[in-house]
Structure formats: C-alpha cells, structure tokens
C-alpha cells in the first residue's frame, strides 16, 4: 500500500485545490454543495495523510522519501518540482489536515446564513491546499510559490467581510506587512541559488554546512529569516496578526493554529541546517523570539476583546517557538507548534462559540457567568487555557517545558528567565479572561447566552481531547517518541528535568492564583491597580503605540518622500523638459527667417560658410607651426 500512496502524496494538496477551483468556477450558486465538497476534500486529505505518516514513522528515526521531476531546464538553470516526505512533513500534514477539517465542520454552524457562504469555503480549501503544498515542497523555489499563495489566501479571508472598513484595512495591513518579510526571504532564496546552484533542501543540506565564508552566509541566513518574521508575526513585523481578528473566527483559528503563522516556524525548522551553521543568525532568532514572547504577553494582559487576547497569546507563543529554534532546540520548537495548534484552535473556536451565542459581542466585560448557559464551551475552553498555561499533564505542559529546558541547558539563562516570566503571564491573562467572561458577576452575558448546536460543540470536544492527549507523544511515559522521530542532529535535545517541570508548573499555578484573587475573589481590586499605574496601563493597552509609530513613519517617510518627488517632478524634471522645448521653439522661430526662398541669400550663406572654414583652417595651421 505504501508503494502506491507515497508517490501520490500530491493528492493531499491537489484535492482541496480542486475543490476550491470547482467552487469558484461552477458551484457558487449552491452553498451547501460547496461546503460539502470543501469538507470532503480536506477530510480525504486527512485520510491520505495518515498512511503517509505511518510509512514515514515506520522506520526508527523516521524515513525520508523524495520524489522530483524536472520542470524547467535551460543553460545555467534547472528547476525541479517535487515532494519531500519526512517526519517533519508528516507531523505538519496531520496537524494541518485534522485542524482544517474540524474548522470547516465548525464553520457550517458559525457561517450559516452568511451571503458569502460558498466563497468562504472556496477560500478555506485554497488556504489549506496552499499550506499543504508548502509543507510538502522539496525546494525553496516551490515553497515560495505556496508561501505566497498562503499570503493571498489570508488576505481574502481576513478581509472576507469587506463591507467593513476595519476588515479591509486589516487585510491590506497583513498583505503589505508580509510583503516586507517576503522580499527579504526572496532575496535570500536568490542568493542561495547564486552561491550553491540549487534550491533543493536535500542538496543544500550537504553543501551549506561545508561552506565556511560567514561574510556571505550570515546575510543570507538573516534574509531568509525575514520570511518567518513576517509570516509568524515576529517583532517588528507583528502588527498584522492581532488585526487579522477582523475575519470570521474560524479563519482566526486556522491562521493562528495550523496555517499561516505555522509556516514561518516550519520554514526555520526545514532550513535549520542553514541557521544552525550561522551562530549570528541563531542569536538573532533567539532574541527576536524571546522579545516577541514577552512583548506580546504584556499586551494580552490589558486587552478586553476575547479574540485579541488570544491573538496576542498566539504572538507570544510563536515567540516561544522561535526562541526554541534560536537556542538550538528545533525539536522542542516543532513540538510546541504541534501542541499549540490543537489547543489554540480550540480556544479560538471556543471564543467563536461565545461570540456566536452573544450575538457578536466580543468584550469580556460585557459577558460574565457564561458557564451556566454554555457548559460545553466553558469546560472545553478551560481545557484549552490549562494546556496553554502549561498545567500538567495537558499538552502545553510537555512542549513548554521542553523549551524552558532547552534554554536552560544551552546556557541562555536570560532567555530561560524570560520564558518563565512569560509562562506566568500566560496563565494570568488566560484565567483573567475565564474568570471575567465565564464566571464573572455580570449577568448580562448569562441572559443572552445559550449553548450552540452540535456542529459547533463536537469539534470543540474533539480538540479538547487532543489538547489533553497529544502532548504525551513526547513525554517520558512514551519514551519521547516525538523527539526520536522529529529530531535534528544539529539541534540540542536535553534530558528531562524534574526541577524544570515542577518549577514551571508552580509558576503557571501562581499566575492562575493571582488571576483568581483579582478577578474572581476580588481580594485585589483590578480597577485600583489600573488607576495606580494608569500611565503604564494605557501604554500597554495601546500596544506601546507601535501602530501609531508606523503610521507616523509612513506619513513622514512615504508621504514626505512622495511630496518631495512630486515637487522635483514639477519644478526640476518638467522645468528641464519645458525649458528644452521652449529653447527649441524659439530657435526654430528665429531660424525660420533664414529660409526666405531667395537664391541670393543661400549663395551668401555658402560664401560666409566657406570664409569661416578658411579662417578656421588658417588658425589651425598657424597653431601647428608654432
């Protein structure tokens, strides 16, 4: 069976792509048929992914299968297209297809009655197909094509409700911000082709470690990292991700869990042999990731929109993953990507369930006591929050501890302390949300709320089970199966530490306890704290005014440069052009008097010309004699 299914792994991406094409071209008038085809295609992709993953994981350490065909051949340039199936690919295939399937099923209830119902499922299929094509690509060139398709799909889905100015602006912001990162990524790819003559991951993995010219390799690695900075929303290219909340909530779940933001982390893992060969690049990745984790966590504490709290949480966790990559723990970063995909999609879909029941209300202070009317949503959301907070034995506990242990074992004590602080803040802001929205004293939320239908709650239950169980694949109980399979020989893989496990659990528990004291028992007044530190609170709540700074820079640099170029065009360029035209016209106007049609005049001009030539010749001869 494996001999048949492995070469046909391209069907995993092709089926949802075909569904998207059929929906867009022929089925737009039949929304239910469009939805059914979209869910069927991604469900089949999931079923095909299972035997492929089994084939890859059947061998100790994981098998590697590569299939390639020549797409373009010309003197000096050959371009191949193909598939690379290894443990890294297999994990991503299972994560993307399983979560995309559940998100699309959930969307049947959440998007019911929307006038763009068919278009929504067409975009969802294209989004999933693009991500699946990206993770199976066997070279940078092919990956970049799907990388850009992922970007344009996010533009479509973030701006899906294009009647809202906020949605249109968010889509444009995401598109432009990612162009900045993608430009650097493309330059890095071009330099790889120029230096090594290939873009194949397999070929580059043999050539790059032997390349010793750091003056060349450092800028190439940094340029490649620009792509993940944009896609995975690392500071300073982070601003698009919170605004992506303007799209439908199932879109947010997909973007924040299994597709777009995961693409950046996956790229760092796939090209880890390049980054690991450049210590300077690893330092940049670790510092950028650690700073992003702390930066976003502080903002999440002050947000009141349920989706924005989760959005900044995603930013923070992506920073965690990048920090793990930067300290050399590729396996830990990918493990956290996998566990995060399940519990973060659960949290976003849980938030969507609340918003749907609350008639589009997203302010947690206008909810309160939802647990009485929405028990399934409440308990599944709590499970997701516990997993995110790193409470044992849920999945986030195992993956978060791997990152903290990697930072500690690699000697990056500053990053370890930063990670511990972020763990405390994560538990605090998640249970601030829970104690306010689900157990708060405001009864308006309870009056409005109602539990949603099974098409919404069943995906929540399945994802909650995954959030509980999926972390065990890399636990000591399972002999660290994930680390044995998805392991980079270039990375560090420290042994488990009971001290790290206990301390990280206590830190997370302290965050939950503090949130309970402030927002549930009200032993500490959150309003008094906010008033006491009002300046700091406003600074953090307004996201450190980063968006305003970018807007101002745009006005000064972009608009200022445009005005300067306009002035130069009008007064300098047009002045020169108009001046030449004026001189030409005046010269013609003057010279026309010489054209009088008289033979005598022309004879006089000829004689004058001959005399001038004679004089010039005489002067030249005299100069030569002297």
Coordinates of C-alpha atoms in Angstrom, one line a residue:
X1 CA 0.0 0.0 0.0
X2 CA 2.8 2.4 0.9
X3 CA 4.4 1.9 -2.6
X4 CA 1.2 3.3 -4.1
X5 CA 0.3 6.0 -1.6
X6 CA 3.7 7.7 -1.2
X7 CA 4.2 8.8 -4.8
X8 CA 0.6 10.1 -4.9
X9 CA 1.0 12.2 -1.8
X10 CA 0.5 15.2 -4.1
X11 CA -3.2 14.4 -3.9
X12 CA -3.2 15.8 -0.3
X13 CA -2.8 19.3 -1.7
X14 CA -4.5 18.8 -5.0
X15 CA -7.9 17.6 -3.7
X16 CA -8.6 20.9 -1.7
X17 CA -7.1 22.9 -4.5
X18 CA -9.5 21.2 -7.0
X19 CA -12.4 21.8 -4.6
X20 CA -11.6 25.5 -4.4
X21 CA -11.5 25.7 -8.2
X22 CA -14.8 23.9 -8.7
X23 CA -16.5 26.1 -6.0
X24 CA -15.1 29.3 -7.6
X25 CA -16.0 28.4 -11.2
X26 CA -19.2 26.3 -11.0
X27 CA -20.7 25.8 -7.6
X28 CA -21.0 29.4 -6.3
X29 CA -24.8 29.2 -6.6
X30 CA -25.1 26.1 -4.4
X31 CA -23.6 27.0 -1.0
X32 CA -24.4 23.7 0.8
X33 CA -22.8 21.7 -2.1
X34 CA -19.8 24.0 -2.0
X35 CA -19.4 23.4 1.8
X36 CA -19.8 19.7 1.4
X37 CA -17.2 19.4 -1.3
X38 CA -14.7 21.5 0.7
X39 CA -15.1 19.4 3.8
X40 CA -15.0 16.2 1.8
X41 CA -11.7 17.2 0.1
X42 CA -9.9 18.2 3.2
X43 CA -11.3 15.1 5.0
X44 CA -9.8 12.9 2.2
X45 CA -6.5 14.8 2.5
X46 CA -6.5 13.9 6.2
X47 CA -7.2 10.2 5.5
X48 CA -4.4 10.1 2.9
X49 CA -2.0 11.8 5.3
X50 CA -2.5 9.0 7.9
X51 CA -0.9 6.2 5.9
X52 CA 1.9 8.5 4.7
X53 CA 2.7 9.4 8.3
X54 CA 2.7 5.7 9.2
X55 CA 5.0 5.0 6.4
X56 CA 7.4 7.7 7.5
X57 CA 7.3 6.8 11.1
X58 CA 7.6 3.0 10.5
X59 CA 11.4 3.2 10.5
X60 CA 13.5 4.1 13.5
X61 CA 14.3 7.8 13.4
X62 CA 11.8 8.3 10.6
X63 CA 12.1 7.5 6.9
X64 CA 12.7 10.1 4.2
X65 CA 11.0 9.8 0.8
X66 CA 11.7 12.3 -2.0
X67 CA 10.0 12.5 -5.4
X68 CA 11.1 15.0 -8.0
X69 CA 10.5 15.9 -11.7
X70 CA 12.3 18.4 -14.0
X71 CA 10.1 21.4 -14.5
X72 CA 12.4 23.8 -16.4
X73 CA 15.8 23.3 -17.9
X74 CA 18.0 25.9 -19.6
X75 CA 21.7 26.7 -19.8
X76 CA 22.8 27.6 -16.3
X77 CA 19.4 26.9 -14.7
X78 CA 17.4 23.9 -13.8
X79 CA 14.2 24.0 -11.8
X80 CA 12.7 20.8 -10.2
X81 CA 9.4 20.3 -8.6
X82 CA 8.8 17.5 -6.1
X83 CA 7.7 16.2 -2.7
X84 CA 9.8 15.7 0.4
X85 CA 8.2 13.3 2.9
X86 CA 10.0 13.0 6.2
X87 CA 8.9 13.2 9.9
X88 CA 8.8 17.0 9.8
X89 CA 6.4 16.9 6.8
X90 CA 4.3 14.1 8.3
X91 CA 3.7 16.0 11.5
X92 CA 2.6 19.1 9.6
X93 CA 0.3 17.1 7.3
X94 CA -1.5 15.6 10.2
X95 CA -1.8 18.9 12.1
X96 CA -3.0 20.9 9.1
X97 CA -5.5 18.4 7.7
X98 CA -7.0 17.5 11.0
X99 CA -7.5 21.0 12.3
X100 CA -8.6 22.3 8.9
X101 CA -11.3 19.6 8.8
X102 CA -12.6 20.4 12.2
X103 CA -12.6 24.1 11.5
X104 CA -14.6 23.6 8.3
X105 CA -17.1 21.5 10.1
X106 CA -17.4 24.1 12.8
X107 CA -17.9 26.7 10.1
X108 CA -21.1 25.1 8.9
X109 CA -22.8 26.4 12.1
X110 CA -20.8 29.6 12.6
X111 CA -21.2 30.9 9.0
X112 CA -24.7 29.7 8.5
X113 CA -26.8 32.2 6.6
X114 CA -23.8 34.3 5.5
X115 CA -24.2 35.6 2.0
X116 CA -20.6 34.6 1.1
X117 CA -21.0 31.1 2.4
X118 CA -19.8 29.4 -0.8
X119 CA -17.0 31.8 -1.3
X120 CA -15.8 31.3 2.3
X121 CA -15.5 27.5 1.7
X122 CA -13.7 28.1 -1.6
X123 CA -11.1 30.3 0.2
X124 CA -10.8 27.8 3.0
X125 CA -10.0 25.0 0.6
X126 CA -7.4 27.1 -1.3
X127 CA -5.9 28.1 2.1
X128 CA -5.5 24.5 3.2
X129 CA -4.2 23.5 -0.2
X130 CA -1.6 26.2 -0.2
X131 CA -0.3 25.3 3.3
X132 CA -0.2 21.6 2.4
X133 CA 1.8 22.3 -0.8
X134 CA 4.2 24.4 1.3
X135 CA 5.0 21.7 3.8
X136 CA 5.5 19.0 1.1
X137 CA 7.8 21.2 -1.1
X138 CA 11.3 19.8 -1.6
X139 CA 12.9 23.1 -2.6
X140 CA 12.9 26.7 -1.7
X141 CA 11.5 27.8 -5.1
X142 CA 8.4 25.6 -4.9
X143 CA 8.0 26.5 -1.3
X144 CA 8.0 30.2 -2.1
X145 CA 5.1 29.8 -4.6
X146 CA 2.9 28.2 -2.0
X147 CA 4.2 30.7 0.6
X148 CA 2.8 33.5 -1.5
X149 CA -0.5 31.6 -2.0
X150 CA -0.8 31.3 1.7
X151 CA -0.4 35.0 2.0
X152 CA -3.0 35.9 -0.6
X153 CA -5.5 33.4 0.9
X154 CA -5.0 35.2 4.3
X155 CA -5.8 38.4 2.5
X156 CA -9.0 37.0 1.2
X157 CA -10.1 35.6 4.5
X158 CA -9.1 38.4 6.8
X159 CA -11.0 40.8 4.5
X160 CA -13.8 38.4 4.0
X161 CA -16.4 40.8 5.4
X162 CA -15.1 43.5 3.0
X163 CA -18.1 45.7 3.7
X164 CA -16.4 46.7 7.0
X165 CA -13.6 49.2 6.7
X166 CA -11.8 47.5 9.6
X167 CA -11.8 44.2 7.7
X168 CA -10.5 45.8 4.5
X169 CA -7.8 47.7 6.3
X170 CA -6.7 44.6 8.3
X171 CA -6.4 42.6 5.1
X172 CA -4.3 45.3 3.4
X173 CA -2.1 45.6 6.6
X174 CA -1.5 41.8 6.6
X175 CA -0.7 41.8 2.9
X176 CA 1.7 44.7 3.0
X177 CA 3.5 43.7 6.2
X178 CA 4.1 40.2 4.8
X179 CA 5.5 41.7 1.5
X180 CA 8.2 43.3 3.6
X181 CA 9.2 39.9 5.1
X182 CA 8.8 38.1 1.8
X183 CA 11.0 40.5 -0.1
X184 CA 13.9 39.6 2.3
X185 CA 13.0 35.9 2.0
X186 CA 13.1 36.1 -1.8
X187 CA 16.5 37.8 -1.8
X188 CA 17.8 35.0 0.5
X189 CA 16.5 32.4 -1.9
X190 CA 18.1 34.1 -4.9
X191 CA 21.4 34.3 -3.1
X192 CA 21.2 30.6 -2.3
X193 CA 20.7 29.8 -6.0
X194 CA 23.6 32.0 -7.0
X195 CA 26.0 30.7 -4.3
X196 CA 25.2 27.0 -4.3
X197 CA 23.5 26.5 -7.7
X198 CA 20.5 24.7 -6.2
X199 CA 17.4 25.3 -4.1
X200 CA 16.8 21.7 -3.1
X201 CA 16.7 21.1 0.6
X202 CA 18.5 17.8 0.3
X203 CA 21.3 19.2 -1.8
X204 CA 21.7 22.4 0.3
X205 CA 21.8 20.2 3.5
X206 CA 25.0 18.7 2.0
X207 CA 26.6 21.9 0.7
X208 CA 25.8 24.6 3.3
X209 CA 27.5 23.1 6.4
X210 CA 30.7 22.8 4.4
X211 CA 30.6 26.4 3.3
X212 CA 32.9 28.5 5.6
X213 CA 32.5 32.0 4.2
X214 CA 30.5 33.6 7.0
X215 CA 30.6 37.0 5.4
X216 CA 28.3 35.6 2.7
X217 CA 26.3 33.1 4.8
X218 CA 25.3 35.5 7.6
X219 CA 23.4 37.9 5.5
X220 CA 21.8 35.1 3.5
X221 CA 20.5 33.5 6.7
X222 CA 19.2 36.8 8.1
X223 CA 17.4 37.5 4.8
X224 CA 15.8 34.0 4.9
X225 CA 14.6 34.7 8.4
X226 CA 12.8 37.8 7.2
X227 CA 10.2 35.4 5.7
X228 CA 9.3 33.8 9.1
X229 CA 9.4 37.2 10.8
X230 CA 6.5 38.2 8.5
X231 CA 4.5 35.0 8.4
X232 CA 4.9 34.2 12.0
X233 CA 4.5 37.8 13.1
X234 CA 7.7 38.3 15.0
X235 CA 8.6 41.8 16.2
X236 CA 8.7 44.3 14.4
X237 CA 6.6 42.6 11.7
X238 CA 3.9 41.6 14.2
X239 CA 1.2 44.2 13.8
X240 CA -0.9 42.4 11.2
X241 CA -1.7 39.4 13.3
X242 CA -4.0 41.0 16.0
X243 CA -5.8 42.9 13.3
X244 CA -6.5 39.6 11.5
X245 CA -9.2 39.2 14.1
X246 CA -11.5 41.1 11.7
X247 CA -12.0 38.0 9.7
X248 CA -14.5 35.2 10.7
X249 CA -13.5 33.5 13.9
X250 CA -12.9 30.0 12.2
X251 CA -10.5 31.8 10.0
X252 CA -8.7 33.2 13.0
X253 CA -8.5 29.6 14.4
X254 CA -6.9 28.4 11.2
X255 CA -4.5 31.2 10.7
X256 CA -3.3 31.2 14.4
X257 CA -3.1 27.4 14.7
X258 CA -2.3 25.4 11.6
X259 CA -1.6 27.5 8.6
X260 CA -0.1 30.9 8.0
X261 CA 1.7 31.6 11.3
X262 CA 2.9 28.0 11.5
X263 CA 4.5 28.4 8.0
X264 CA 7.2 30.7 9.4
X265 CA 8.2 28.3 12.3
X266 CA 8.1 25.4 9.8
X267 CA 10.5 27.2 7.5
X268 CA 13.0 27.8 10.2
X269 CA 12.8 24.1 11.1
X270 CA 13.0 23.0 7.5
X271 CA 16.1 25.2 6.9
X272 CA 17.5 24.6 10.3
X273 CA 20.7 23.2 8.7
X274 CA 21.3 26.7 7.3
X275 CA 20.6 28.6 10.5
X276 CA 22.5 26.2 12.7
X277 CA 25.6 26.8 10.6
X278 CA 25.4 30.6 11.3
X279 CA 25.7 31.3 15.1
X280 CA 24.9 35.0 14.5
X281 CA 21.6 34.1 12.8
X282 CA 20.7 31.7 15.7
X283 CA 21.3 34.6 18.1
X284 CA 19.0 36.9 16.1
X285 CA 16.3 34.2 16.0
X286 CA 16.5 33.6 19.8
X287 CA 16.5 37.3 20.7
X288 CA 13.7 38.2 18.4
X289 CA 11.6 35.2 19.5
X290 CA 12.2 35.9 23.2
X291 CA 11.4 39.6 22.9
X292 CA 8.2 38.9 20.9
X293 CA 7.1 36.4 23.5
X294 CA 7.4 38.9 26.4
X295 CA 6.2 41.9 24.4
X296 CA 3.0 40.2 23.3
X297 CA 2.3 38.7 26.7
X298 CA 2.3 42.1 28.3
X299 CA -0.2 43.4 25.8
X300 CA -2.5 40.4 26.2
X301 CA -2.9 41.2 29.9
X302 CA -4.6 44.5 29.2
X303 CA -6.9 43.6 26.2
X304 CA -10.6 43.3 26.6
X305 CA -11.6 41.8 23.3
X306 CA -11.7 38.0 23.7
X307 CA -10.2 37.4 20.2
X308 CA -7.5 39.9 20.7
X309 CA -6.4 38.4 23.9
X310 CA -6.0 35.1 22.1
X311 CA -4.3 36.9 19.2
X312 CA -1.6 38.4 21.4
X313 CA -1.3 35.0 23.1
X314 CA -0.5 33.5 19.7
X315 CA 2.1 36.1 19.1
X316 CA 3.7 35.3 22.5
X317 CA 3.7 31.5 21.8
X318 CA 5.2 32.0 18.3
X319 CA 7.9 33.9 20.1
X320 CA 8.4 30.9 22.3
X321 CA 8.8 28.6 19.3
X322 CA 11.3 30.9 17.6
X323 CA 13.2 31.2 20.9
X324 CA 13.5 27.4 21.0
X325 CA 14.8 27.4 17.4
X326 CA 17.3 30.1 18.2
X327 CA 18.8 28.2 21.2
X328 CA 19.2 25.1 19.0
X329 CA 16.1 23.1 20.1
X330 CA 14.4 22.6 16.8
X331 CA 12.6 19.5 18.1
X332 CA 11.2 21.5 21.1
X333 CA 10.0 24.3 18.8
X334 CA 8.2 21.9 16.4
X335 CA 6.7 20.0 19.3
X336 CA 5.3 23.3 20.7
X337 CA 4.0 24.2 17.3
X338 CA 2.1 20.9 17.2
X339 CA 0.6 21.1 20.6
X340 CA -0.2 24.8 20.2
X341 CA -2.0 24.1 17.0
X342 CA -4.6 22.0 18.8
X343 CA -5.2 24.0 22.0
X344 CA -5.1 27.4 20.2
X345 CA -7.6 26.3 17.6
X346 CA -9.7 25.0 20.5
X347 CA -9.5 28.4 22.2
X348 CA -10.4 30.4 19.1
X349 CA -13.3 28.1 18.2
X350 CA -14.4 28.4 21.8
X351 CA -14.2 32.1 21.6
X352 CA -16.2 31.9 18.4
X353 CA -18.9 29.8 20.2
X354 CA -19.2 32.6 22.8
X355 CA -19.3 35.3 20.2
X356 CA -21.9 33.4 18.2
X357 CA -24.1 32.9 21.3
X358 CA -23.6 36.5 22.4
X359 CA -24.7 38.0 19.1
X360 CA -21.3 39.1 18.0
X361 CA -20.3 40.6 21.4
X362 CA -16.5 40.3 22.0
X363 CA -15.9 42.4 25.1
X364 CA -15.2 40.1 28.0
X365 CA -16.5 42.7 30.5
X366 CA -19.9 42.5 28.8
X367 CA -20.1 38.8 29.2
X368 CA -20.0 37.2 32.7
X369 CA -21.3 34.0 34.2
X370 CA -21.5 32.2 30.8
X371 CA -20.7 28.9 32.4
X372 CA -24.3 28.4 33.5
X373 CA -25.7 28.6 30.0
X374 CA -22.7 27.3 28.0
X375 CA -21.2 24.3 29.9
X376 CA -19.6 22.5 26.9
X377 CA -18.0 25.7 25.6
X378 CA -16.9 26.6 29.1
X379 CA -15.2 23.4 30.0
X380 CA -13.5 22.9 26.6
X381 CA -12.2 26.5 26.8
X382 CA -10.8 25.9 30.3
X383 CA -9.0 22.7 29.0
X384 CA -7.5 24.8 26.2
X385 CA -6.5 27.5 28.7
X386 CA -4.9 25.0 31.0
X387 CA -3.0 23.5 28.1
X388 CA -1.8 26.9 27.0
X389 CA -0.8 27.7 30.6
X390 CA 1.4 24.6 30.8
X391 CA -0.5 22.8 33.6
X392 CA 0.3 19.1 33.8
X393 CA -0.5 16.7 32.3
X394 CA -2.0 18.6 29.4
X395 CA -0.2 19.0 26.1
X396 CA 1.2 22.5 26.6
X397 CA 3.0 21.4 29.8
X398 CA 5.2 18.9 27.9
X399 CA 6.1 21.3 25.0
X400 CA 6.6 24.4 27.1
X401 CA 8.9 22.6 29.4
X402 CA 10.9 21.4 26.5
X403 CA 11.6 25.0 25.5
X404 CA 12.4 26.1 29.0
X405 CA 14.7 23.1 29.5
X406 CA 16.4 23.9 26.2
X407 CA 17.0 27.5 27.1
X408 CA 18.4 26.4 30.5
X409 CA 20.6 23.6 29.2
X410 CA 22.1 25.7 26.4
X411 CA 23.3 28.3 28.9
X412 CA 20.9 31.0 27.8
X413 CA 19.8 31.9 31.4
X414 CA 18.4 35.2 30.4
X415 CA 16.1 33.6 27.9
X416 CA 15.1 30.9 30.5
X417 CA 14.1 33.6 33.0
X418 CA 12.2 35.4 30.2
X419 CA 10.4 32.2 29.3
X420 CA 9.4 31.6 32.9
X421 CA 8.1 35.1 33.2
X422 CA 6.1 34.7 30.0
X423 CA 4.7 31.4 31.4
X424 CA 3.4 33.2 34.5
X425 CA 1.9 36.0 32.4
X426 CA 0.2 33.5 30.0
X427 CA -1.6 31.7 32.9
X428 CA -2.6 35.0 34.3
X429 CA -4.1 36.6 31.2
X430 CA -5.9 33.4 30.2
X431 CA -7.6 33.0 33.6
X432 CA -8.3 36.7 33.7
X433 CA -10.4 36.0 30.6
X434 CA -12.0 32.9 32.1
X435 CA -12.9 34.4 35.5
X436 CA -14.3 37.5 33.8
X437 CA -16.2 36.0 30.9
X438 CA -17.3 32.6 32.2
X439 CA -17.5 33.2 35.9
X440 CA -17.8 37.0 36.2
X441 CA -20.5 38.7 38.2
X442 CA -22.0 40.5 35.2
X443 CA -25.4 38.7 34.5
X444 CA -26.0 40.3 31.1
X445 CA -23.9 37.7 29.5
X446 CA -25.8 34.9 31.1
X447 CA -29.1 36.4 30.0
X448 CA -28.0 36.5 26.3
X449 CA -26.0 33.2 26.2
X450 CA -27.1 29.8 25.0
X451 CA -25.1 26.7 24.2
X452 CA -24.6 26.2 20.4
X453 CA -25.5 23.3 18.2
X454 CA -23.6 20.0 17.9
X455 CA -21.9 21.2 14.7
X456 CA -20.0 23.7 16.8
X457 CA -19.6 21.9 20.1
X458 CA -18.5 18.5 18.7
X459 CA -15.3 20.0 17.1
X460 CA -14.7 21.7 20.5
X461 CA -14.9 18.4 22.3
X462 CA -12.5 16.6 19.8
X463 CA -10.0 19.4 20.0
X464 CA -10.2 19.4 23.8
X465 CA -9.3 15.7 23.8
X466 CA -6.4 16.4 21.5
X467 CA -5.3 19.2 23.8
X468 CA -5.2 16.7 26.7
X469 CA -3.6 13.8 24.9
X470 CA -1.3 15.0 22.1
X471 CA 1.5 16.1 24.5
X472 CA 2.1 12.6 25.7
X473 CA 3.8 11.7 22.4
X474 CA 6.9 13.4 23.8
X475 CA 6.5 12.6 27.4
X476 CA 8.8 10.2 29.4
X477 CA 5.8 7.8 29.5
X478 CA 6.0 7.4 25.7
X479 CA 9.8 7.5 25.7
X480 CA 9.9 10.8 23.9
X481 CA 8.5 9.4 20.6
X482 CA 8.2 12.9 19.0
X483 CA 11.8 13.7 19.8
X484 CA 13.0 10.4 18.4
X485 CA 11.2 11.0 15.1
X486 CA 11.3 14.7 14.6
X487 CA 14.8 15.3 15.6
X488 CA 17.6 17.5 14.0
X489 CA 21.1 16.1 14.5
X490 CA 22.2 19.8 14.6
X491 CA 20.0 20.7 17.5
X492 CA 20.2 20.2 21.2
X493 CA 17.9 17.6 22.9
X494 CA 18.4 17.8 26.6
X495 CA 17.2 15.1 29.0
X496 CA 14.1 15.8 31.0
X497 CA 14.4 17.8 34.3
X498 CA 12.1 17.2 37.2
X499 CA 13.1 20.5 38.7
X500 CA 12.1 22.4 35.5
X501 CA 8.8 20.5 35.4
X502 CA 7.9 21.3 39.0
X503 CA 9.1 24.9 38.9
X504 CA 7.2 25.7 35.6
X505 CA 4.0 24.2 37.0
X506 CA 4.3 26.2 40.1
X507 CA 4.9 29.4 38.1
X508 CA 1.8 28.7 36.0
X509 CA -0.2 27.9 39.1
X510 CA 0.9 31.2 40.6
X511 CA -0.4 33.0 37.5
X512 CA -3.8 31.3 37.8
X513 CA -3.9 32.0 41.6
X514 CA -3.2 35.7 41.1
X515 CA -6.0 36.0 38.4
X516 CA -8.4 34.2 40.8
X517 CA -7.6 36.6 43.6
X518 CA -8.1 39.7 41.4
X519 CA -10.9 38.8 39.1
X520 CA -12.9 36.1 41.0
X521 CA -12.4 36.7 44.7
X522 CA -11.7 40.4 44.2
X523 CA -9.3 40.5 47.1
X524 CA -7.2 42.8 45.0
X525 CA -9.1 45.5 43.0
X526 CA -8.1 45.4 39.4
X527 CA -9.6 48.9 39.0
X528 CA -7.4 50.3 41.8
X529 CA -4.3 48.7 40.2
X530 CA -5.3 50.1 36.8
X531 CA -5.7 53.6 38.3
X532 CA -2.5 53.4 40.3
X533 CA -0.5 52.5 37.2
X534 CA -2.7 54.3 34.7
X535 CA 0.2 55.6 32.5
X536 CA 1.8 52.2 32.2
X537 CA -1.6 50.6 31.6
X538 CA -2.5 53.0 28.8
X539 CA 0.9 52.4 27.2
X540 CA 0.5 48.6 27.2
X541 CA -3.2 48.7 26.3
X542 CA -2.4 50.8 23.3
X543 CA 0.2 48.2 22.2
X544 CA 3.1 50.6 23.0
X545 CA 1.7 52.8 20.2
X546 CA 3.7 50.7 17.7
X547 CA 0.9 51.1 15.1
X548 CA 0.8 54.8 15.6
X549 CA 4.6 55.0 15.2
X550 CA 4.4 53.1 12.0
X551 CA 1.7 55.3 10.8
X552 CA 3.7 58.4 11.6
X553 CA 6.8 56.9 9.9
X554 CA 4.7 56.2 6.9
X555 CA 3.5 59.8 6.8
X556 CA 7.0 61.2 7.3
X557 CA 8.9 58.8 5.1
X558 CA 6.4 57.6 2.5
X559 CA 4.2 60.7 2.1
X560 CA 7.1 63.0 2.7
X561 CA 9.2 61.3 0.0
X562 CA 6.2 61.3 -2.3
X563 CA 5.7 65.1 -1.8
X564 CA 9.5 65.7 -2.4
X565 CA 9.4 63.6 -5.6
X566 CA 6.2 65.5 -6.7
X567 CA 8.0 68.8 -6.2
X568 CA 11.1 67.5 -8.1
X569 CA 9.0 66.3 -10.9
X570 CA 7.1 69.5 -11.3
X571 CA 9.9 72.0 -10.8
X572 CA 13.0 70.2 -11.9
X573 CA 12.0 67.5 -14.4
X574 CA 9.2 69.5 -16.0
X575 CA 11.4 72.6 -15.9
X576 CA 14.2 70.9 -17.8
X577 CA 11.8 69.4 -20.3
X578 CA 9.8 72.6 -20.8
X579 CA 13.0 74.6 -21.0
X580 CA 14.4 72.5 -23.8
X581 CA 11.1 72.6 -25.6
X582 CA 11.0 76.4 -25.2
X583 CA 14.6 76.8 -26.5
X584 CA 13.8 74.6 -29.4
X585 CA 10.7 76.5 -30.3
X586 CA 12.5 79.9 -30.0
X587 CA 15.4 78.7 -32.1
X588 CA 13.1 77.4 -34.8
X589 CA 11.1 80.7 -34.6
X590 CA 14.4 82.7 -35.2
X591 CA 15.9 80.4 -37.8
X592 CA 12.8 80.4 -39.9
X593 CA 13.8 83.9 -41.1
X594 CA 16.8 82.4 -42.9
X595 CA 14.5 80.3 -45.1
X596 CA 13.3 83.1 -47.4
X597 CA 13.5 81.2 -50.7
X598 CA 15.9 83.7 -52.3
X599 CA 18.9 82.1 -54.3
X600 CA 21.0 85.2 -53.5
X601 CA 20.6 84.6 -49.8
X602 CA 21.6 81.0 -50.0
X603 CA 24.7 81.9 -52.0
X604 CA 25.6 84.5 -49.4
X605 CA 25.3 81.8 -46.7
X606 CA 27.5 79.5 -48.6
X607 CA 30.2 82.1 -49.1
X608 CA 30.1 83.0 -45.4
X609 CA 30.4 79.4 -44.6
X610 CA 33.4 79.0 -46.9
X611 CA 35.1 82.0 -45.3
X612 CA 34.6 80.7 -41.8
X613 CA 36.1 77.4 -42.8
X614 CA 39.1 79.1 -44.4
X615 CA 39.6 81.2 -41.3
X616 CA 39.4 78.1 -39.0
X617 CA 41.9 76.2 -41.3
X618 CA 44.3 79.1 -41.2
X619 CA 44.2 79.3 -37.4
X620 CA 44.8 75.6 -37.2
X621 CA 47.8 75.7 -39.5
X622 CA 49.3 78.6 -37.6
X623 CA 48.8 76.8 -34.3
X624 CA 50.5 73.7 -35.7
X625 CA 53.6 75.7 -36.9
X626 CA 54.0 77.4 -33.5

